[in-house]
Amino acid sequence: MAISPTADGEDGARGVTVPEGPPAHDSWPTVPEGAPPAWAEAVLATIGESVALVRWSPHERSPMEVLWVNDAAEGLTGYTRAELLTGGAAPLAGVIADDDVPMELRVQLREGNPGGTVVRLYRADGEGYWANVALTPYPTASDEVPWWVLVTRDVSGEVASAAEDRLRFEADERARLGLSVVLRVSGLLSELDGARVLGAITDLLTRRVVAWCGFFARGRGLYELDAITTRTEQAPRRLEDLPSCAISELFAGSSMRTVTLDPAVTYSPGSLSAELLDLVRPQLELHPDSPQQFTVLPVLGRRGALAVLVALARPARQHRPEPAGGAGILPSRPQPVVRGMAEQDVGTVLELVARRVGMAMENAQLYAREHSLAETLQLAMLPEQDDVGRLDVWSYYAPTSEHAQVGGDWYDVVNLSESTVAVVVGDVVGHDVEAAAAMGQLRSVVRAYAAEFIDPGTVLERVDRLVSSMRVPRSASLVYATLTPRDDGSWDVAYHRAGHLPALLVRDGQVTSLSDAGGTLIGFSSRPRQTGFVRVDPGDVLIFYTDGLVERRDRPMREGVTALEEVCSHIHAPDAAGVGEEILQLADAPEDDIALVVVRVPGQRPGTSPPGSSPRQRRWQLPPDPATIGRARRAVARACEAWGIAEAPAAELVTSELTANAVMHGWGRVGLQLQDTGDGLRIEVEDANPAPPVPREHMAGRVGGFGIHIVDRLADWGWRPTPSGKVVWARLRRGAGTEIGSRPAPGRPSA
């Protein structure tokens, strides 16, 4: 029941005694029925906020009854005092007046504690505003229905400011999210190799930006890219041969723009749009809540589009609707910010990602083309060794440059005829690209004259004349020798050294320096060059080398040559590869290119017996041609004979199969390494193809592909990646090969 106070502040009907001044809080008069005293009303009238005295029980679903209001309530709501006293508390408290109280606030009020919330209210003219409603218990003598002081304050400005702050925060959050995605993409492009980076980028975009995305390029047909350096073996179709469509225009253009690929549209058969839609259509079934259309952007290089980025957007964000009428409660707790990006932000991020991937893709493919070109040129200039059946020849080459496979040093072992073998070891000053170019020129000249003339002195005279006219930018030294067999098993050696370190002849522990027939550097001789001669017998060893083997900054060249002679005087290895392994102990930290050729005449001198104390490991560098398979077999057979290994036939067979795989399916030079581990023979074959070996299933009519199955029956095997390709290894079992074909194939172990 609403009651208005009398003018003098007394309520005679109820007998309320009004004190002259405001008493202490604990001595306030209890008001069983009625309004505040006159002095309290006078104080409340001066307050600029709406204040009302209401009766309402939070324990029951009862309406809120207004007992008294101040003047500010009329100004806030637009209702008169009489309308507020008779119409209820809806204009002052909103849904609280209808007993629709949030649970947390209801619990607080039931315990008799002050509480409040922010609600949506409407003035008498229908204008809405946000109000802060606060309820404070008012002491009364009766506990039947509690009385409350209701304070209502207009906070529309604060709510609007908070909403603007939230929008700005969300915009900043979206901008930070987009920037973090772009920065992370840039990091992935610099951190990961080309084979993994696109998968990492699509995973990142799918987690943070879109529902799905992928990169597609053109070959004979569109295909999904899995690496930025992917090379297709199929020639791309010309765009003029394709039906005109939006996707073909993206590939033909050189500017960034966005195309929509809509499954509801019928594209021309055979067009890139139709082909691309067929590839990505399954994603629509996997993401039914997403917009049923794709966004396509070009992945641009410097000269045009290299690929396209296709993305499927996430479902649209659901915004909380604002109350359209009546009252609505603004949650007292801050709402979590939705972590997502607006449509325009998504488009910007995708465009930036496409641009960065395009530049990285073009750089990677340009590097791959340049690397392939450099590799082809370097392979053409790498030292070569012909298969010399009547001599045991071992060669080794190692450039000091980390970025090139070839420097200024080189060797050649060439069959000049059926009976004559030529050996050339040379050194161009420097070990850079210019030195390699000069080496290639000089090597070609020497090979040309060696095919025409046999005598080493005559060959180098012709080389002098031509090189002086060619103006080769680097000076060079070399030693050139020819070996011709005699009927008694020995060989005649003719040689000349042009400013080069002398070759060494090792015989029965005695080292002889072949220092006769010496001359100036190539291109600087004005006198006829002489030819020196020496005879080598079975068991003798010739060693040709460059200064990288013996030269060090901390010792003179003469001391290095003396150290080499000392090592050679204690060599008794029965094969050229064993001799080379012992010599290479001097080259533990080379400071220059190394070229080394060891020639051993098969057999041994009467009365000598090799003690077999050479290192139990061998290595060979072999060219990628079919003749390498036979050379590898013979090399392994000689090593097994030197070590007394009974499983030589099985070792030859395993080596043959691994080397054949490297020659047929690998890239670049073939590295062969053999090691006696004490419990078995370990064979390693290295090539530049990183793809692992894959055993084929036994199928009738299939040719080839069974080499790994043969290896599997004779050895434990596996493979491991290397920075330049892979190594396939096999560990031959003791007794392997004695029961080939009768023992079941064991399981292949992991590498």
XYZ file of C-alpha atoms in Angstrom:
751
model
C 0.000 0.000 0.000
C 1.379 3.408 -1.007
C 1.311 6.151 1.658
C 2.266 9.791 1.248
C 3.684 11.770 4.175
C 1.973 14.881 5.637
C 3.347 18.325 5.067
C 4.698 18.756 8.596
C 6.390 15.356 8.560
C 4.005 13.765 11.093
C 1.739 10.843 10.435
C -0.967 11.279 13.024
C -2.931 8.238 11.906
C 0.015 5.979 12.679
C 1.416 7.873 15.682
C 5.005 8.058 14.460
C 7.177 10.303 16.621
C 9.583 12.381 14.572
C 12.841 13.395 16.275
C 14.209 16.858 15.843
C 17.468 15.703 14.235
C 18.907 12.616 12.589
C 19.592 9.991 15.250
C 22.404 7.463 15.160
C 22.020 4.566 12.742
C 21.395 2.043 15.488
C 18.682 4.294 17.035
C 16.681 4.849 13.851
C 12.976 4.587 14.598
C 11.425 1.418 13.269
C 8.673 2.105 10.803
C 6.009 -0.596 10.838
C 4.099 1.302 8.205
C 4.688 4.643 6.578
C 7.341 6.739 4.901
C 10.680 8.235 5.982
C 10.538 11.059 8.505
C 10.530 14.629 7.333
C 14.245 15.238 7.931
C 15.149 12.074 5.979
C 12.886 13.057 3.112
C 14.473 16.489 3.036
C 17.923 14.884 2.770
C 16.868 12.418 0.034
C 15.268 15.240 -1.947
C 18.691 16.845 -2.353
C 20.212 13.678 -3.862
C 20.465 13.740 -7.646
C 19.877 10.011 -8.005
C 16.511 8.288 -7.987
C 15.701 6.914 -4.518
C 12.630 4.901 -3.619
C 11.396 2.969 -0.617
C 9.939 -0.387 -1.716
C 8.519 -3.450 -0.054
C 9.498 -6.742 -1.612
C 10.450 -10.230 -0.523
C 13.244 -11.983 -2.467
C 12.126 -15.282 -0.873
C 8.766 -15.243 -2.618
C 7.568 -14.530 -6.126
C 5.808 -11.319 -5.107
C 5.670 -7.972 -6.942
C 7.709 -5.026 -5.759
C 5.517 -2.393 -4.047
C 6.637 1.269 -4.183
C 6.042 3.096 -0.877
C 7.885 6.336 -1.468
C 10.007 8.050 -4.162
C 12.023 11.270 -4.298
C 11.850 14.006 -6.920
C 14.859 12.641 -8.879
C 12.854 9.496 -9.673
C 10.322 11.607 -11.569
C 13.090 13.315 -13.567
C 14.786 10.013 -14.383
C 11.738 8.031 -15.466
C 9.450 10.738 -16.860
C 6.623 9.407 -14.685
C 4.840 11.459 -11.997
C 5.104 10.561 -8.325
C 1.525 9.269 -8.341
C 2.196 7.079 -11.390
C 5.284 5.599 -9.761
C 3.480 4.943 -6.455
C 0.516 3.275 -8.129
C 2.104 1.759 -11.241
C 4.737 -0.440 -9.583
C 8.527 -0.535 -9.733
C 9.018 -1.466 -13.413
C 10.196 2.061 -14.437
C 12.671 2.021 -11.530
C 13.888 -1.584 -11.351
C 12.986 -3.278 -14.632
C 12.736 -7.070 -14.550
C 13.515 -7.011 -10.813
C 10.049 -5.571 -10.293
C 8.623 -8.684 -11.965
C 10.663 -10.920 -9.673
C 12.968 -12.017 -12.540
C 16.113 -11.678 -10.472
C 19.480 -13.209 -11.465
C 20.332 -16.119 -9.202
C 23.519 -14.583 -7.800
C 21.679 -11.354 -6.920
C 18.715 -13.257 -5.422
C 21.022 -15.255 -3.117
C 22.720 -12.042 -2.029
C 19.429 -10.312 -1.245
C 17.954 -13.330 0.546
C 20.844 -13.175 2.988
C 19.869 -9.556 3.764
C 22.910 -8.052 2.049
C 22.874 -5.092 -0.326
C 22.997 -5.960 -4.011
C 22.497 -4.573 -7.449
C 22.810 -5.009 -11.194
C 22.593 -3.087 -14.459
C 19.290 -3.328 -16.315
C 17.688 -1.913 -19.422
C 14.853 0.531 -18.531
C 12.482 2.701 -20.521
C 11.237 6.181 -19.745
C 7.638 7.336 -20.090
C 8.256 8.492 -23.675
C 9.637 5.045 -24.657
C 13.301 6.048 -24.704
C 15.516 3.266 -23.410
C 18.527 3.645 -21.189
C 20.808 1.511 -19.026
C 20.417 1.916 -15.263
C 22.392 0.748 -12.262
C 19.826 -0.582 -9.753
C 20.968 -1.007 -6.108
C 18.895 -2.469 -3.252
C 19.762 -1.884 0.431
C 17.739 -3.389 3.359
C 15.615 -0.870 5.358
C 15.042 -1.775 9.026
C 11.389 -2.326 10.013
C 9.595 -3.721 13.037
C 7.848 -6.381 11.013
C 9.635 -9.285 9.327
C 6.740 -10.247 7.117
C 7.740 -8.290 3.985
C 11.187 -6.589 3.999
C 11.582 -2.980 3.067
C 14.366 -1.851 0.735
C 15.952 1.396 -0.357
C 16.014 1.306 -4.160
C 18.571 3.587 -5.837
C 18.460 3.887 -9.646
C 21.203 5.660 -11.622
C 21.433 6.277 -15.379
C 24.656 4.602 -16.626
C 23.906 4.663 -20.363
C 27.062 6.681 -21.013
C 29.181 4.253 -19.048
C 27.638 1.232 -20.799
C 28.137 2.846 -24.197
C 31.726 3.693 -23.303
C 32.305 0.125 -22.108
C 30.772 -1.187 -25.332
C 33.070 1.052 -27.372
C 36.041 -0.089 -25.323
C 35.021 -3.685 -25.889
C 34.690 -3.113 -29.620
C 38.060 -1.409 -29.725
C 39.561 -4.228 -27.709
C 38.058 -6.825 -30.034
C 39.321 -4.902 -33.045
C 42.784 -4.692 -31.498
C 42.603 -8.362 -30.615
C 41.668 -9.273 -34.178
C 44.482 -7.090 -35.501
C 46.950 -8.726 -33.126
C 45.664 -12.140 -34.131
C 46.080 -11.364 -37.813
C 49.516 -9.875 -37.269
C 50.621 -12.860 -35.193
C 49.467 -15.238 -37.935
C 51.365 -13.323 -40.617
C 54.490 -13.136 -38.455
C 54.256 -16.844 -37.703
C 53.947 -17.622 -41.411
C 57.077 -15.564 -42.056
C 58.822 -17.496 -39.299
C 57.765 -20.851 -40.736
C 59.063 -19.860 -44.163
C 62.472 -19.145 -42.634
C 62.557 -22.019 -40.140
C 61.264 -25.040 -42.067
C 62.514 -26.612 -45.259
C 60.491 -26.442 -48.448
C 59.152 -29.953 -48.040
C 57.286 -29.202 -44.788
C 56.512 -25.511 -44.718
C 53.248 -25.511 -46.713
C 51.715 -28.150 -44.455
C 52.669 -26.123 -41.392
C 51.171 -22.940 -42.898
C 47.850 -24.584 -43.800
C 47.656 -26.103 -40.296
C 48.238 -22.667 -38.773
C 45.592 -20.978 -40.931
C 43.099 -23.751 -40.187
C 43.598 -23.371 -36.446
C 43.499 -19.586 -36.327
C 41.782 -18.107 -39.371
C 39.693 -20.378 -41.647
C 37.913 -23.713 -41.569
C 40.159 -25.200 -44.291
C 42.721 -24.073 -46.855
C 45.179 -25.488 -49.387
C 47.662 -24.498 -52.092
C 47.158 -25.684 -55.687
C 49.438 -25.413 -58.738
C 49.175 -26.219 -62.456
C 50.707 -29.164 -64.250
C 48.876 -31.206 -66.837
C 46.134 -30.834 -64.266
C 45.682 -28.950 -61.043
C 47.256 -30.622 -58.038
C 47.681 -29.737 -54.372
C 51.139 -28.474 -53.473
C 52.978 -30.245 -50.683
C 56.278 -28.318 -50.930
C 57.293 -24.899 -52.185
C 60.079 -26.525 -54.221
C 57.856 -29.190 -55.780
C 58.844 -29.953 -59.354
C 56.290 -31.490 -61.653
C 57.424 -33.855 -64.380
C 54.412 -32.905 -66.437
C 54.484 -29.817 -68.623
C 51.778 -27.291 -67.668
C 48.992 -26.671 -70.111
C 48.981 -23.359 -71.888
C 46.288 -21.023 -70.612
C 45.206 -20.147 -74.143
C 44.265 -23.797 -74.628
C 41.888 -23.709 -71.642
C 38.324 -22.371 -71.449
C 38.333 -18.859 -70.053
C 37.366 -18.724 -66.364
C 38.135 -16.825 -63.189
C 40.848 -19.226 -62.029
C 42.683 -19.159 -65.359
C 42.610 -15.357 -65.156
C 44.277 -15.578 -61.741
C 47.082 -17.700 -63.197
C 47.425 -15.369 -66.186
C 47.435 -12.169 -64.118
C 50.136 -10.546 -62.050
C 48.056 -8.615 -59.507
C 46.492 -9.647 -56.220
C 42.726 -10.094 -56.296
C 40.160 -12.448 -54.812
C 37.873 -14.832 -56.697
C 34.869 -16.676 -55.272
C 34.422 -20.313 -56.254
C 30.720 -21.112 -55.826
C 29.516 -24.747 -56.036
C 26.092 -23.457 -57.077
C 27.569 -22.080 -60.308
C 28.052 -24.323 -63.332
C 31.541 -23.742 -64.743
C 32.658 -24.610 -68.260
C 33.784 -28.248 -68.578
C 37.557 -28.483 -68.782
C 38.093 -25.069 -67.211
C 40.408 -24.580 -64.261
C 37.456 -23.381 -62.161
C 35.580 -26.632 -62.733
C 38.715 -28.672 -62.128
C 39.547 -26.843 -58.917
C 35.968 -27.128 -57.656
C 36.093 -30.896 -58.149
C 39.255 -31.064 -56.038
C 37.956 -29.002 -53.112
C 34.261 -29.981 -53.111
C 34.727 -32.743 -50.461
C 35.612 -30.045 -47.925
C 32.038 -28.753 -48.035
C 30.772 -32.031 -46.589
C 33.447 -31.971 -43.893
C 32.468 -28.419 -42.874
C 28.669 -28.171 -43.319
C 28.339 -25.090 -41.069
C 30.779 -23.025 -43.140
C 29.672 -20.757 -45.988
C 29.253 -23.034 -48.995
C 31.732 -21.249 -51.222
C 35.511 -20.903 -51.495
C 37.808 -17.896 -51.586
C 40.674 -18.152 -54.084
C 43.746 -15.882 -54.145
C 46.811 -16.018 -56.426
C 50.179 -16.945 -54.937
C 52.208 -14.348 -56.798
C 55.841 -14.436 -57.817
C 57.719 -11.692 -59.565
C 56.348 -12.559 -62.994
C 52.917 -13.941 -62.218
C 50.968 -16.496 -60.224
C 52.828 -19.671 -59.263
C 49.834 -21.254 -57.530
C 46.528 -20.372 -55.861
C 45.466 -20.365 -52.232
C 41.975 -21.795 -51.695
C 40.226 -21.158 -48.353
C 36.877 -22.075 -46.813
C 35.655 -19.521 -44.259
C 34.507 -20.369 -40.760
C 30.835 -20.118 -39.771
C 29.636 -16.554 -39.129
C 29.874 -15.336 -35.521
C 26.646 -15.269 -33.503
C 26.180 -11.915 -31.720
C 24.085 -11.654 -28.504
C 20.875 -9.802 -29.424
C 20.074 -6.640 -27.460
C 16.632 -6.542 -25.762
C 14.115 -5.109 -28.156
C 11.500 -4.227 -25.559
C 10.759 -4.459 -21.871
C 13.702 -4.781 -19.555
C 16.907 -6.701 -20.015
C 19.666 -7.439 -17.558
C 23.227 -6.564 -18.510
C 25.465 -9.329 -17.139
C 27.494 -8.140 -14.228
C 30.442 -10.301 -15.313
C 32.492 -9.216 -18.360
C 31.713 -11.328 -21.404
C 34.677 -13.194 -22.980
C 35.930 -11.743 -26.226
C 35.238 -14.000 -29.198
C 38.636 -14.963 -30.650
C 37.987 -14.641 -34.329
C 38.487 -12.241 -37.190
C 36.043 -10.268 -39.228
C 35.617 -11.101 -42.879
C 37.761 -8.200 -44.061
C 40.496 -9.150 -41.575
C 40.480 -12.748 -42.845
C 40.854 -11.513 -46.414
C 43.787 -9.294 -45.447
C 45.576 -12.126 -43.627
C 45.066 -14.543 -46.542
C 46.388 -11.956 -48.992
C 49.518 -11.316 -46.904
C 50.108 -15.042 -46.495
C 49.690 -15.645 -50.242
C 52.197 -12.891 -51.052
C 54.787 -14.229 -48.627
C 54.393 -17.804 -49.790
C 54.654 -16.648 -53.416
C 57.953 -14.859 -52.838
C 59.347 -17.772 -50.823
C 58.209 -20.233 -53.483
C 59.854 -18.269 -56.277
C 63.074 -17.899 -54.297
C 63.112 -21.600 -53.448
C 62.453 -22.669 -57.021
C 65.041 -20.200 -58.322
C 67.567 -21.587 -55.857
C 66.651 -25.143 -56.864
C 67.179 -24.312 -60.557
C 70.491 -22.611 -59.840
C 71.572 -25.490 -57.613
C 70.630 -28.013 -60.290
C 72.562 -26.040 -62.893
C 75.601 -25.701 -60.633
C 75.406 -29.367 -59.710
C 75.286 -30.373 -63.366
C 78.300 -28.206 -64.204
C 80.238 -29.420 -61.180
C 79.500 -33.068 -61.898
C 80.833 -32.522 -65.405
C 84.092 -31.161 -63.938
C 84.566 -33.627 -61.091
C 87.614 -35.898 -61.293
C 87.129 -39.141 -63.172
C 88.723 -42.554 -63.018
C 88.342 -45.038 -65.817
C 87.962 -48.682 -64.935
C 91.542 -49.973 -65.168
C 91.274 -53.735 -64.982
C 94.990 -54.625 -64.942
C 95.938 -52.186 -62.187
C 94.647 -51.634 -58.648
C 93.780 -47.914 -58.693
C 92.198 -45.942 -55.858
C 91.396 -42.231 -56.028
C 90.104 -39.632 -53.601
C 88.972 -36.029 -53.945
C 87.757 -33.529 -51.325
C 87.164 -29.780 -51.887
C 87.491 -27.497 -48.890
C 84.577 -25.261 -49.934
C 81.320 -26.063 -48.142
C 79.247 -24.616 -50.988
C 80.885 -26.284 -53.994
C 81.606 -29.863 -54.967
C 84.665 -28.927 -56.985
C 87.635 -26.605 -56.519
C 90.988 -26.079 -58.208
C 92.467 -29.581 -57.671
C 91.702 -32.512 -59.943
C 92.811 -35.920 -61.066
C 92.178 -38.087 -64.120
C 92.849 -41.783 -64.661
C 92.323 -42.486 -68.364
C 92.712 -45.545 -70.578
C 94.604 -44.050 -73.543
C 94.616 -47.400 -75.318
C 94.225 -51.071 -74.511
C 97.723 -51.113 -73.021
C 98.443 -47.568 -71.826
C 96.972 -45.791 -68.794
C 97.447 -42.069 -68.120
C 97.381 -40.511 -64.669
C 97.035 -36.741 -64.194
C 97.010 -34.891 -60.889
C 96.862 -31.084 -61.006
C 96.358 -28.059 -58.834
C 95.064 -24.626 -59.859
C 95.866 -21.824 -57.422
C 92.849 -21.128 -55.205
C 89.735 -23.149 -54.428
C 86.900 -20.887 -55.519
C 84.619 -20.817 -58.557
C 87.217 -19.076 -60.723
C 89.770 -21.756 -59.837
C 87.238 -24.437 -60.747
C 86.606 -22.759 -64.111
C 90.341 -22.579 -64.827
C 90.691 -26.213 -63.779
C 87.954 -27.235 -66.209
C 89.714 -25.491 -69.079
C 93.121 -26.930 -68.242
C 91.767 -30.411 -67.710
C 90.101 -30.427 -71.120
C 93.329 -29.280 -72.784
C 95.406 -32.008 -71.100
C 92.883 -34.702 -72.030
C 92.846 -33.544 -75.648
C 96.634 -33.676 -76.087
C 96.919 -36.904 -74.069
C 94.678 -38.584 -76.626
C 97.001 -37.410 -79.432
C 100.486 -37.838 -77.918
C 101.821 -40.503 -75.562
C 105.073 -38.934 -74.337
C 104.366 -36.821 -71.188
C 106.973 -34.166 -72.086
C 105.459 -33.674 -75.534
C 101.926 -33.501 -74.118
C 102.828 -30.758 -71.642
C 104.727 -28.773 -74.275
C 101.543 -28.617 -76.350
C 99.581 -27.693 -73.246
C 102.022 -24.829 -72.539
C 101.510 -23.335 -75.971
C 97.727 -23.463 -75.867
C 97.371 -22.272 -72.275
C 99.618 -19.258 -72.885
C 97.323 -18.176 -75.717
C 94.134 -18.884 -73.737
C 95.177 -16.569 -70.916
C 93.888 -18.778 -68.153
C 93.445 -16.426 -65.141
C 95.072 -18.778 -62.621
C 98.465 -20.481 -62.616
C 98.504 -24.260 -62.265
C 100.830 -27.177 -61.621
C 100.400 -30.829 -62.552
C 102.147 -34.158 -62.865
C 101.399 -36.315 -65.891
C 102.378 -39.995 -66.149
C 101.713 -42.914 -68.466
C 101.906 -46.587 -67.486
C 102.584 -49.295 -70.089
C 102.649 -53.027 -69.169
C 105.577 -55.367 -69.817
C 105.412 -59.075 -70.471
C 106.905 -60.000 -67.084
C 104.109 -58.306 -65.107
C 105.950 -55.061 -64.436
C 105.060 -51.643 -65.886
C 107.047 -48.862 -67.494
C 106.205 -45.413 -66.136
C 106.950 -42.212 -68.096
C 106.293 -38.937 -66.321
C 106.810 -35.190 -66.183
C 105.943 -32.768 -63.399
C 105.191 -29.133 -64.200
C 105.863 -27.237 -60.974
C 104.084 -29.960 -58.997
C 105.093 -32.028 -55.979
C 106.822 -35.233 -57.117
C 105.015 -38.541 -57.129
C 106.241 -41.224 -54.722
C 107.258 -44.807 -55.500
C 106.939 -47.199 -52.555
C 108.812 -50.507 -52.814
C 109.507 -52.837 -49.884
C 109.239 -49.999 -47.369
C 111.548 -47.764 -49.373
C 110.134 -44.470 -50.666
C 111.565 -42.912 -53.812
C 110.636 -39.407 -54.935
C 110.116 -39.193 -58.697
C 111.684 -35.752 -58.881
C 113.379 -36.078 -62.267
C 111.922 -34.473 -65.389
C 110.672 -31.386 -63.593
C 109.736 -28.022 -65.057
C 107.946 -24.738 -64.437
C 104.213 -24.163 -63.971
C 101.899 -24.781 -66.896
C 102.071 -21.996 -69.479
C 105.367 -20.552 -68.210
C 107.898 -22.903 -69.845
C 110.069 -21.585 -72.675
C 112.205 -24.731 -73.020
C 111.360 -28.271 -74.164
C 109.992 -30.444 -71.374
C 111.807 -33.695 -70.616
C 110.343 -37.093 -69.767
C 111.457 -39.244 -66.852
C 111.235 -43.033 -66.742
C 110.945 -45.609 -63.990
C 109.964 -49.270 -63.781
C 107.416 -50.564 -61.252
C 107.158 -54.224 -60.284
C 104.319 -56.308 -58.767
C 103.594 -55.029 -55.267
C 104.996 -51.548 -55.976
C 102.824 -48.503 -55.271
C 102.747 -45.109 -57.003
C 101.273 -42.159 -55.078
C 100.163 -38.950 -56.840
C 98.849 -36.116 -54.668
C 98.278 -32.373 -54.379
C 99.658 -30.069 -51.692
C 96.396 -30.076 -49.732
C 97.442 -33.487 -48.371
C 100.664 -32.256 -46.755
C 100.360 -28.477 -46.435
C 99.526 -26.904 -43.058
C 99.811 -23.389 -41.708
C 101.765 -24.589 -38.693
C 104.485 -26.442 -40.615
C 106.568 -25.948 -43.762
C 105.740 -27.840 -46.935
C 109.013 -29.802 -46.744
C 108.064 -31.169 -43.317
C 104.703 -32.244 -44.670
C 106.305 -34.157 -47.540
C 108.715 -35.784 -45.080
C 105.772 -36.860 -42.923
C 104.069 -38.359 -45.987
C 107.209 -40.298 -46.907
C 107.437 -41.581 -43.339
C 103.850 -42.849 -43.449
C 104.412 -44.481 -46.857
C 107.525 -46.288 -45.637
C 105.420 -48.199 -43.084
C 102.561 -49.141 -45.412
C 102.086 -52.816 -46.178
C 98.438 -52.852 -47.237
C 97.868 -55.387 -50.042
C 95.400 -53.155 -51.903
C 95.400 -49.563 -53.160
C 92.348 -48.625 -51.068
C 94.145 -49.721 -47.886
C 97.187 -47.657 -48.851
C 94.938 -44.656 -49.418
C 93.247 -45.055 -46.032
C 96.587 -44.987 -44.257
C 97.765 -41.959 -46.227
C 94.578 -40.041 -45.445
C 95.507 -40.145 -41.775
C 97.662 -37.130 -42.617
C 94.576 -35.217 -43.808
C 92.602 -35.117 -40.556
C 92.103 -31.333 -40.845
C 92.752 -30.292 -44.463
C 93.156 -26.608 -45.235
C 93.090 -26.945 -49.017
C 91.570 -29.132 -51.713
C 92.907 -32.688 -51.801
C 93.378 -34.915 -54.839
C 95.007 -38.310 -54.272
C 95.600 -41.243 -56.650
C 97.139 -44.536 -55.497
C 98.244 -47.016 -58.190
C 99.318 -50.468 -57.077
C 100.658 -53.133 -59.391
C 98.809 -56.366 -58.531
C 100.823 -59.200 -57.010
C 103.759 -59.070 -54.668
C 107.485 -59.309 -54.908
C 109.073 -62.709 -54.225
C 109.872 -63.251 -50.584
C 107.500 -60.538 -49.269
C 104.332 -61.117 -47.326
C 102.010 -58.250 -46.327
C 101.351 -58.309 -42.578
C 97.799 -57.040 -43.033
C 98.085 -54.243 -40.500
C 96.249 -51.640 -42.606
C 93.027 -50.039 -41.295
C 89.990 -52.307 -41.466
C 87.963 -49.811 -43.460
C 87.851 -48.664 -47.077
C 86.092 -45.908 -49.016
C 85.581 -45.198 -52.688
C 84.144 -42.310 -54.718
C 82.489 -43.626 -57.839
C 80.795 -41.956 -60.835
C 77.055 -42.525 -61.406
C 77.367 -44.827 -64.412
C 76.739 -48.576 -64.922
C 80.474 -49.390 -64.942
C 80.542 -48.361 -61.282
C 78.720 -51.553 -60.284
C 81.538 -53.768 -61.570
C 84.202 -51.523 -60.058
C 82.490 -51.654 -56.675
C 82.354 -55.459 -56.764
C 86.056 -55.754 -57.568
C 87.005 -53.194 -54.934
C 85.087 -55.058 -52.218
C 86.554 -58.384 -53.357
C 90.101 -57.005 -53.006
C 89.322 -55.629 -49.529
C 87.821 -58.937 -48.366
C 90.857 -60.777 -49.690
C 93.170 -58.388 -47.839
C 91.255 -58.909 -44.593
C 90.812 -62.642 -45.017
C 86.987 -62.463 -44.952
C 85.363 -65.669 -46.123
C 82.020 -64.014 -46.959
C 83.489 -62.174 -49.955
C 80.913 -63.573 -52.488
C 78.001 -62.426 -50.324
C 79.701 -59.052 -49.783
C 80.109 -58.645 -53.543
C 76.448 -59.466 -54.114
C 75.173 -57.035 -51.451
C 77.515 -54.298 -52.695
C 76.386 -54.897 -56.271
C 72.700 -54.519 -55.376
C 73.150 -51.400 -53.228
C 75.415 -49.747 -55.784
C 73.011 -50.586 -58.620
C 70.166 -48.903 -56.717
C 72.315 -45.800 -56.182
C 73.288 -45.665 -59.856
C 69.757 -46.262 -61.178
C 67.687 -44.309 -58.661
C 70.151 -41.953 -56.957
C 71.600 -38.583 -57.874
C 75.197 -37.445 -58.111
C 78.315 -39.392 -57.235
C 78.151 -42.717 -55.396
C 80.057 -43.122 -52.154
C 80.985 -46.672 -51.093
C 82.374 -47.443 -47.651
C 83.428 -50.798 -46.218
C 84.257 -51.541 -42.576
C 85.161 -54.712 -40.717
C 83.461 -54.231 -37.334
C 84.761 -57.474 -35.824
C 81.342 -59.117 -35.694
C 80.500 -58.562 -39.342
C 81.172 -56.567 -42.451
C 79.368 -53.210 -42.750
C 78.701 -51.837 -46.240
C 77.440 -48.275 -46.801
C 76.393 -46.726 -50.130
C 75.624 -42.991 -50.279
C 73.907 -40.921 -52.971
C 72.158 -37.535 -53.188
C 68.576 -38.806 -53.518
C 66.832 -38.415 -50.112
C 64.063 -40.910 -51.016
C 64.424 -44.175 -49.045
C 64.741 -47.578 -50.746
C 61.417 -49.401 -51.076
C 61.297 -53.203 -51.520
C 58.890 -54.246 -54.255
C 56.436 -57.077 -53.905
C 57.099 -60.254 -55.836
C 54.893 -60.011 -58.924
C 55.071 -62.090 -62.060
C 56.265 -60.202 -65.095
C 57.870 -57.349 -63.149
C 61.414 -56.508 -64.184
C 63.837 -55.362 -61.477
C 63.111 -54.083 -57.997
C 64.172 -57.210 -56.109
C 67.660 -56.109 -55.057
C 66.562 -55.149 -51.535
C 65.007 -58.600 -51.071
C 68.380 -60.154 -51.939
C 70.118 -57.855 -49.468
C 67.486 -58.737 -46.867
C 68.383 -62.427 -47.094
C 72.094 -61.832 -46.597
C 72.342 -58.914 -44.182
C 70.663 -56.655 -41.674
C 70.065 -53.390 -43.454
C 68.538 -49.947 -43.125
C 69.011 -46.365 -44.211
C 69.500 -42.929 -42.706
C 69.142 -39.416 -44.136
C 72.152 -37.165 -44.617
C 72.377 -33.403 -45.291
C 73.067 -34.180 -48.966
C 70.882 -37.263 -49.515
C 70.874 -40.684 -47.828
C 73.040 -43.631 -46.854
C 71.832 -47.235 -47.266
C 73.755 -49.571 -44.972
C 73.988 -53.340 -44.671
C 75.708 -55.411 -41.985
C 76.738 -58.755 -43.446
C 76.286 -61.687 -41.110
C 79.130 -64.061 -40.448
C 78.616 -67.105 -42.652
C 76.284 -65.220 -44.985
C 76.042 -66.627 -48.467
C 76.721 -70.236 -47.503
C 73.050 -71.202 -47.676
C 71.574 -68.589 -50.031
C 68.080 -69.606 -51.113
C 67.489 -72.084 -48.282
C 67.123 -69.721 -45.329
C 63.908 -67.719 -44.818
C 64.254 -63.981 -45.133
C 64.608 -62.300 -41.758
C 62.690 -59.203 -40.857
C 64.237 -55.889 -41.802
C 65.387 -53.869 -38.795
C 64.759 -50.184 -38.449
C 67.533 -47.832 -39.456
